[in-house]
PDB file with one MODEL, atoms N, CA, C and O in Angstrom:
MODEL        1
ATOM      1  N   UNK A   1      24.534  48.180  21.297  1.00  0.00           N
ATOM      2  CA  UNK A   1      25.577  48.140  19.910  1.00  0.00           C
ATOM      3  C   UNK A   1      24.461  47.897  18.812  1.00  0.00           C
ATOM      4  O   UNK A   1      23.442  47.209  18.870  1.00  0.00           O
ATOM      5  N   UNK A   2      25.005  48.723  17.736  1.00  0.00           N
ATOM      6  CA  UNK A   2      23.936  49.036  16.571  1.00  0.00           C
ATOM      7  C   UNK A   2      24.988  48.514  15.060  1.00  0.00           C
ATOM      8  O   UNK A   2      26.140  48.864  14.805  1.00  0.00           O
ATOM      9  N   UNK A   3      24.081  47.589  14.273  1.00  0.00           N
ATOM     10  CA  UNK A   3      25.023  47.014  12.954  1.00  0.00           C
ATOM     11  C   UNK A   3      24.136  47.463  11.867  1.00  0.00           C
ATOM     12  O   UNK A   3      23.444  46.614  11.305  1.00  0.00           O
ATOM     13  N   UNK A   4      24.073  48.722  11.497  1.00  0.00           N
ATOM     14  CA  UNK A   4      23.407  48.762  10.300  1.00  0.00           C
ATOM     15  C   UNK A   4      21.865  49.213  11.334  1.00  0.00           C
ATOM     16  O   UNK A   4      21.880  49.540  12.521  1.00  0.00           O
ATOM     17  N   UNK A   5      20.574  49.085  10.377  1.00  0.00           N
ATOM     18  CA  UNK A   5      19.359  49.090  11.447  1.00  0.00           C
ATOM     19  C   UNK A   5      19.305  47.539  12.405  1.00  0.00           C
ATOM     20  O   UNK A   5      18.170  47.132  12.651  1.00  0.00           O
ATOM     21  N   UNK A   6      20.026  47.029  12.724  1.00  0.00           N
ATOM     22  CA  UNK A   6      19.781  46.137  13.752  1.00  0.00           C
ATOM     23  C   UNK A   6      20.276  46.371  14.632  1.00  0.00           C
ATOM     24  O   UNK A   6      21.496  46.536  14.626  1.00  0.00           O
ATOM     25  N   UNK A   7      19.413  46.501  15.944  1.00  0.00           N
ATOM     26  CA  UNK A   7      20.199  46.855  17.280  1.00  0.00           C
ATOM     27  C   UNK A   7      20.190  45.677  18.197  1.00  0.00           C
ATOM     28  O   UNK A   7      19.170  44.996  18.307  1.00  0.00           O
ATOM     29  N   UNK A   8      21.441  45.369  18.956  1.00  0.00           N
ATOM     30  CA  UNK A   8      21.797  44.138  19.465  1.00  0.00           C
ATOM     31  C   UNK A   8      21.499  44.595  21.099  1.00  0.00           C
ATOM     32  O   UNK A   8      21.479  45.752  21.520  1.00  0.00           O
ATOM     33  N   UNK A   9      21.269  43.319  21.900  1.00  0.00           N
ATOM     34  CA  UNK A   9      21.098  43.637  22.978  1.00  0.00           C
ATOM     35  C   UNK A   9      22.264  43.759  23.978  1.00  0.00           C
ATOM     36  O   UNK A   9      22.072  44.401  25.011  1.00  0.00           O
ATOM     37  N   UNK A  10      23.289  43.267  23.776  1.00  0.00           N
ATOM     38  CA  UNK A  10      24.908  43.593  24.047  1.00  0.00           C
ATOM     39  C   UNK A  10      25.608  43.842  23.027  1.00  0.00           C
ATOM     40  O   UNK A  10      25.185  44.156  21.915  1.00  0.00           O
ATOM     41  N   UNK A  11      26.919  43.686  23.426  1.00  0.00           N
ATOM     42  CA  UNK A  11      28.051  43.712  22.376  1.00  0.00           C
ATOM     43  C   UNK A  11      28.803  42.610  22.213  1.00  0.00           C
ATOM     44  O   UNK A  11      29.919  42.869  21.763  1.00  0.00           O
ATOM     45  N   UNK A  12      28.533  41.163  22.475  1.00  0.00           N
ATOM     46  CA  UNK A  12      28.835  39.771  22.575  1.00  0.00           C
ATOM     47  C   UNK A  12      28.442  39.237  21.341  1.00  0.00           C
ATOM     48  O   UNK A  12      27.338  38.694  21.375  1.00  0.00           O
ATOM     49  N   UNK A  13      29.216  39.228  19.888  1.00  0.00           N
ATOM     50  CA  UNK A  13      29.388  38.513  19.078  1.00  0.00           C
ATOM     51  C   UNK A  13      30.052  37.038  18.550  1.00  0.00           C
ATOM     52  O   UNK A  13      31.261  36.872  18.390  1.00  0.00           O
ATOM     53  N   UNK A  14      29.225  36.212  18.361  1.00  0.00           N
ATOM     54  CA  UNK A  14      30.078  34.819  17.771  1.00  0.00           C
ATOM     55  C   UNK A  14      30.329  35.005  16.423  1.00  0.00           C
ATOM     56  O   UNK A  14      29.514  35.188  15.519  1.00  0.00           O
ATOM     57  N   UNK A  15      31.682  34.932  16.369  1.00  0.00           N
ATOM     58  CA  UNK A  15      32.426  35.098  15.215  1.00  0.00           C
ATOM     59  C   UNK A  15      31.689  33.909  14.079  1.00  0.00           C
ATOM     60  O   UNK A  15      31.065  32.903  14.416  1.00  0.00           O
ATOM     61  N   UNK A  16      31.950  34.328  12.802  1.00  0.00           N
ATOM     62  CA  UNK A  16      31.578  33.213  11.885  1.00  0.00           C
ATOM     63  C   UNK A  16      33.102  32.012  11.576  1.00  0.00           C
ATOM     64  O   UNK A  16      34.098  32.371  10.948  1.00  0.00           O
ATOM     65  N   UNK A  17      32.917  30.569  12.205  1.00  0.00           N
ATOM     66  CA  UNK A  17      34.098  29.610  12.207  1.00  0.00           C
ATOM     67  C   UNK A  17      33.631  28.773  11.442  1.00  0.00           C
ATOM     68  O   UNK A  17      32.484  28.389  11.668  1.00  0.00           O
ATOM     69  N   UNK A  18      34.516  28.114  10.063  1.00  0.00           N
ATOM     70  CA  UNK A  18      33.793  27.348   9.577  1.00  0.00           C
ATOM     71  C   UNK A  18      33.924  25.850  10.624  1.00  0.00           C
ATOM     72  O   UNK A  18      34.676  25.797  11.597  1.00  0.00           O
ATOM     73  N   UNK A  19      33.164  24.885  10.242  1.00  0.00           N
ATOM     74  CA  UNK A  19      32.976  23.624  11.175  1.00  0.00           C
ATOM     75  C   UNK A  19      32.675  23.692  12.495  1.00  0.00           C
ATOM     76  O   UNK A  19      32.778  22.621  13.092  1.00  0.00           O
ATOM     77  N   UNK A  20      32.314  24.686  13.162  1.00  0.00           N
ATOM     78  CA  UNK A  20      32.215  24.672  14.320  1.00  0.00           C
ATOM     79  C   UNK A  20      30.715  25.374  14.611  1.00  0.00           C
ATOM     80  O   UNK A  20      29.961  25.121  15.551  1.00  0.00           O
ATOM     81  N   UNK A  21      30.540  26.213  13.652  1.00  0.00           N
ATOM     82  CA  UNK A  21      29.243  27.384  14.245  1.00  0.00           C
ATOM     83  C   UNK A  21      27.829  26.422  13.513  1.00  0.00           C
ATOM     84  O   UNK A  21      27.298  26.930  12.526  1.00  0.00           O
ATOM     85  N   UNK A  22      27.430  25.439  13.888  1.00  0.00           N
ATOM     86  CA  UNK A  22      26.267  25.089  13.411  1.00  0.00           C
ATOM     87  C   UNK A  22      25.209  25.496  14.261  1.00  0.00           C
ATOM     88  O   UNK A  22      25.455  26.051  15.332  1.00  0.00           O
ATOM     89  N   UNK A  23      23.873  25.236  13.817  1.00  0.00           N
ATOM     90  CA  UNK A  23      22.982  25.824  14.263  1.00  0.00           C
ATOM     91  C   UNK A  23      22.649  25.516  15.716  1.00  0.00           C
ATOM     92  O   UNK A  23      22.582  26.506  16.444  1.00  0.00           O
ATOM     93  N   UNK A  24      22.411  24.235  16.321  1.00  0.00           N
ATOM     94  CA  UNK A  24      22.402  24.133  17.678  1.00  0.00           C
ATOM     95  C   UNK A  24      23.430  24.703  18.594  1.00  0.00           C
ATOM     96  O   UNK A  24      23.353  24.766  19.821  1.00  0.00           O
ATOM     97  N   UNK A  25      24.606  25.192  17.669  1.00  0.00           N
ATOM     98  CA  UNK A  25      25.740  26.000  18.882  1.00  0.00           C
ATOM     99  C   UNK A  25      25.367  27.435  19.062  1.00  0.00           C
ATOM    100  O   UNK A  25      25.522  28.087  20.094  1.00  0.00           O
ATOM    101  N   UNK A  26      24.821  27.878  17.854  1.00  0.00           N
ATOM    102  CA  UNK A  26      24.437  28.976  17.568  1.00  0.00           C
ATOM    103  C   UNK A  26      23.013  29.516  18.584  1.00  0.00           C
ATOM    104  O   UNK A  26      22.702  30.621  19.027  1.00  0.00           O
ATOM    105  N   UNK A  27      22.492  28.402  18.664  1.00  0.00           N
ATOM    106  CA  UNK A  27      21.055  28.495  19.242  1.00  0.00           C
ATOM    107  C   UNK A  27      21.248  28.399  21.041  1.00  0.00           C
ATOM    108  O   UNK A  27      20.413  28.630  21.915  1.00  0.00           O
ATOM    109  N   UNK A  28      22.637  27.981  21.157  1.00  0.00           N
ATOM    110  CA  UNK A  28      23.356  28.076  22.595  1.00  0.00           C
ATOM    111  C   UNK A  28      23.675  29.008  22.746  1.00  0.00           C
ATOM    112  O   UNK A  28      23.273  29.551  23.775  1.00  0.00           O
ATOM    113  N   UNK A  29      24.297  29.536  22.123  1.00  0.00           N
ATOM    114  CA  UNK A  29      24.963  30.987  22.386  1.00  0.00           C
ATOM    115  C   UNK A  29      24.343  32.597  22.663  1.00  0.00           C
ATOM    116  O   UNK A  29      24.769  33.576  23.277  1.00  0.00           O
ATOM    117  N   UNK A  30      22.884  32.246  21.719  1.00  0.00           N
ATOM    118  CA  UNK A  30      21.675  32.805  22.005  1.00  0.00           C
ATOM    119  C   UNK A  30      21.410  32.850  23.314  1.00  0.00           C
ATOM    120  O   UNK A  30      21.301  33.950  23.857  1.00  0.00           O
ATOM    121  N   UNK A  31      21.255  31.598  24.085  1.00  0.00           N
ATOM    122  CA  UNK A  31      20.320  30.950  24.989  1.00  0.00           C
ATOM    123  C   UNK A  31      21.569  31.901  26.437  1.00  0.00           C
ATOM    124  O   UNK A  31      21.048  32.459  27.403  1.00  0.00           O
ATOM    125  N   UNK A  32      23.006  31.873  26.259  1.00  0.00           N
ATOM    126  CA  UNK A  32      23.538  31.981  26.764  1.00  0.00           C
ATOM    127  C   UNK A  32      23.925  33.502  27.183  1.00  0.00           C
ATOM    128  O   UNK A  32      24.572  33.890  28.155  1.00  0.00           O
ATOM    129  N   UNK A  33      23.220  34.352  25.965  1.00  0.00           N
ATOM    130  CA  UNK A  33      23.329  35.708  26.338  1.00  0.00           C
ATOM    131  C   UNK A  33      24.285  36.246  25.098  1.00  0.00           C
ATOM    132  O   UNK A  33      24.821  37.276  25.509  1.00  0.00           O
ATOM    133  N   UNK A  34      24.634  36.016  24.000  1.00  0.00           N
ATOM    134  CA  UNK A  34      25.446  36.528  23.042  1.00  0.00           C
ATOM    135  C   UNK A  34      24.269  37.458  21.808  1.00  0.00           C
ATOM    136  O   UNK A  34      23.477  36.928  21.029  1.00  0.00           O
ATOM    137  N   UNK A  35      24.463  38.568  21.955  1.00  0.00           N
ATOM    138  CA  UNK A  35      23.765  39.816  21.173  1.00  0.00           C
ATOM    139  C   UNK A  35      23.878  39.079  19.469  1.00  0.00           C
ATOM    140  O   UNK A  35      22.770  39.266  18.967  1.00  0.00           O
ATOM    141  N   UNK A  36      24.608  38.491  18.660  1.00  0.00           N
ATOM    142  CA  UNK A  36      24.281  38.114  17.580  1.00  0.00           C
ATOM    143  C   UNK A  36      25.236  37.019  17.809  1.00  0.00           C
ATOM    144  O   UNK A  36      26.221  37.090  18.544  1.00  0.00           O
ATOM    145  N   UNK A  37      24.707  35.570  16.830  1.00  0.00           N
ATOM    146  CA  UNK A  37      25.693  34.372  16.524  1.00  0.00           C
ATOM    147  C   UNK A  37      25.155  34.533  14.661  1.00  0.00           C
ATOM    148  O   UNK A  37      24.021  34.548  14.184  1.00  0.00           O
ATOM    149  N   UNK A  38      26.520  34.633  13.986  1.00  0.00           N
ATOM    150  CA  UNK A  38      25.975  33.973  12.921  1.00  0.00           C
ATOM    151  C   UNK A  38      26.446  32.954  11.791  1.00  0.00           C
ATOM    152  O   UNK A  38      27.428  32.240  11.993  1.00  0.00           O
ATOM    153  N   UNK A  39      25.961  32.917  10.984  1.00  0.00           N
ATOM    154  CA  UNK A  39      26.431  31.425  10.411  1.00  0.00           C
ATOM    155  C   UNK A  39      27.579  31.479   9.665  1.00  0.00           C
ATOM    156  O   UNK A  39      28.143  32.489   9.245  1.00  0.00           O
ATOM    157  N   UNK A  40      28.029  29.819   9.466  1.00  0.00           N
ATOM    158  CA  UNK A  40      29.060  29.129   9.566  1.00  0.00           C
ATOM    159  C   UNK A  40      29.575  30.196   8.438  1.00  0.00           C
ATOM    160  O   UNK A  40      28.867  30.846   7.670  1.00  0.00           O
ATOM    161  N   UNK A  41      31.059  30.200   8.552  1.00  0.00           N
ATOM    162  CA  UNK A  41      31.931  30.624   7.604  1.00  0.00           C
ATOM    163  C   UNK A  41      31.738  29.254   6.073  1.00  0.00           C
ATOM    164  O   UNK A  41      31.361  28.083   6.109  1.00  0.00           O
ATOM    165  N   UNK A  42      32.129  29.997   5.088  1.00  0.00           N
ATOM    166  CA  UNK A  42      32.080  29.274   4.070  1.00  0.00           C
ATOM    167  C   UNK A  42      32.676  29.484   2.704  1.00  0.00           C
ATOM    168  O   UNK A  42      32.022  30.094   1.858  1.00  0.00           O
ATOM    169  N   UNK A  43      34.029  28.959   2.400  1.00  0.00           N
ATOM    170  CA  UNK A  43      35.202  29.424   1.668  1.00  0.00           C
ATOM    171  C   UNK A  43      34.526  29.360   0.161  1.00  0.00           C
ATOM    172  O   UNK A  43      33.827  28.426  -0.231  1.00  0.00           O
ATOM    173  N   UNK A  44      34.915  30.688  -0.708  1.00  0.00           N
ATOM    174  CA  UNK A  44      34.484  30.463  -1.764  1.00  0.00           C
ATOM    175  C   UNK A  44      34.910  29.442  -2.604  1.00  0.00           C
ATOM    176  O   UNK A  44      34.066  28.916  -3.331  1.00  0.00           O
ATOM    177  N   UNK A  45      36.110  29.050  -2.642  1.00  0.00           N
ATOM    178  CA  UNK A  45      36.614  28.156  -3.527  1.00  0.00           C
ATOM    179  C   UNK A  45      35.898  26.776  -3.734  1.00  0.00           C
ATOM    180  O   UNK A  45      35.767  26.168  -4.797  1.00  0.00           O
ATOM    181  N   UNK A  46      35.371  26.339  -2.219  1.00  0.00           N
ATOM    182  CA  UNK A  46      34.519  25.195  -2.031  1.00  0.00           C
ATOM    183  C   UNK A  46      33.583  25.425  -2.848  1.00  0.00           C
ATOM    184  O   UNK A  46      33.510  24.475  -3.627  1.00  0.00           O
ATOM    185  N   UNK A  47      32.482  26.559  -3.168  1.00  0.00           N
ATOM    186  CA  UNK A  47      31.285  26.460  -3.776  1.00  0.00           C
ATOM    187  C   UNK A  47      31.695  26.700  -5.047  1.00  0.00           C
ATOM    188  O   UNK A  47      30.901  26.263  -5.879  1.00  0.00           O
ATOM    189  N   UNK A  48      32.692  27.263  -5.512  1.00  0.00           N
ATOM    190  CA  UNK A  48      33.162  27.441  -7.135  1.00  0.00           C
ATOM    191  C   UNK A  48      33.500  25.728  -7.630  1.00  0.00           C
ATOM    192  O   UNK A  48      33.287  25.255  -8.746  1.00  0.00           O
ATOM    193  N   UNK A  49      34.003  25.115  -6.593  1.00  0.00           N
ATOM    194  CA  UNK A  49      34.857  23.643  -7.149  1.00  0.00           C
ATOM    195  C   UNK A  49      33.485  22.793  -6.783  1.00  0.00           C
ATOM    196  O   UNK A  49      33.676  21.673  -7.256  1.00  0.00           O
ATOM    197  N   UNK A  50      32.173  22.833  -6.142  1.00  0.00           N
ATOM    198  CA  UNK A  50      31.193  21.987  -5.944  1.00  0.00           C
ATOM    199  C   UNK A  50      31.331  21.070  -4.826  1.00  0.00           C
ATOM    200  O   UNK A  50      30.891  19.945  -5.059  1.00  0.00           O
ATOM    201  N   UNK A  51      31.834  21.260  -3.656  1.00  0.00           N
ATOM    202  CA  UNK A  51      32.244  20.597  -2.772  1.00  0.00           C
ATOM    203  C   UNK A  51      30.938  19.607  -2.481  1.00  0.00           C
ATOM    204  O   UNK A  51      29.810  20.077  -2.628  1.00  0.00           O
ATOM    205  N   UNK A  52      31.089  18.441  -2.129  1.00  0.00           N
ATOM    206  CA  UNK A  52      29.980  17.810  -1.658  1.00  0.00           C
ATOM    207  C   UNK A  52      29.635  18.285   0.016  1.00  0.00           C
ATOM    208  O   UNK A  52      28.553  18.573   0.527  1.00  0.00           O
ATOM    209  N   UNK A  53      30.807  18.243   0.524  1.00  0.00           N
ATOM    210  CA  UNK A  53      30.693  18.848   2.270  1.00  0.00           C
ATOM    211  C   UNK A  53      30.128  20.189   2.114  1.00  0.00           C
ATOM    212  O   UNK A  53      29.034  20.406   2.635  1.00  0.00           O
ATOM    213  N   UNK A  54      30.715  21.103   1.478  1.00  0.00           N
ATOM    214  CA  UNK A  54      30.071  22.385   1.335  1.00  0.00           C
ATOM    215  C   UNK A  54      28.436  22.436   1.060  1.00  0.00           C
ATOM    216  O   UNK A  54      27.597  23.018   1.748  1.00  0.00           O
ATOM    217  N   UNK A  55      28.287  21.886   0.205  1.00  0.00           N
ATOM    218  CA  UNK A  55      26.356  21.696  -0.326  1.00  0.00           C
ATOM    219  C   UNK A  55      25.542  21.370   0.894  1.00  0.00           C
ATOM    220  O   UNK A  55      24.430  21.847   1.117  1.00  0.00           O
ATOM    221  N   UNK A  56      26.395  20.232   1.927  1.00  0.00           N
ATOM    222  CA  UNK A  56      25.465  19.950   2.961  1.00  0.00           C
ATOM    223  C   UNK A  56      25.293  20.865   3.487  1.00  0.00           C
ATOM    224  O   UNK A  56      24.516  20.892   4.442  1.00  0.00           O
TER     225      UNK A  56
ENDMDL
END
């Protein structure tokens, strides 16, 4: 599977999920065979209003 210039080893992609896909989770998914694991989903409203939890 190819996404732009990036060639993935397979078509298994971990979707962005708020509050779930932290770094250890993504590393585990890659180790178990995911072709791509993306960072955690961040909502723009939290960034606009300066939520402390979002900044962490």
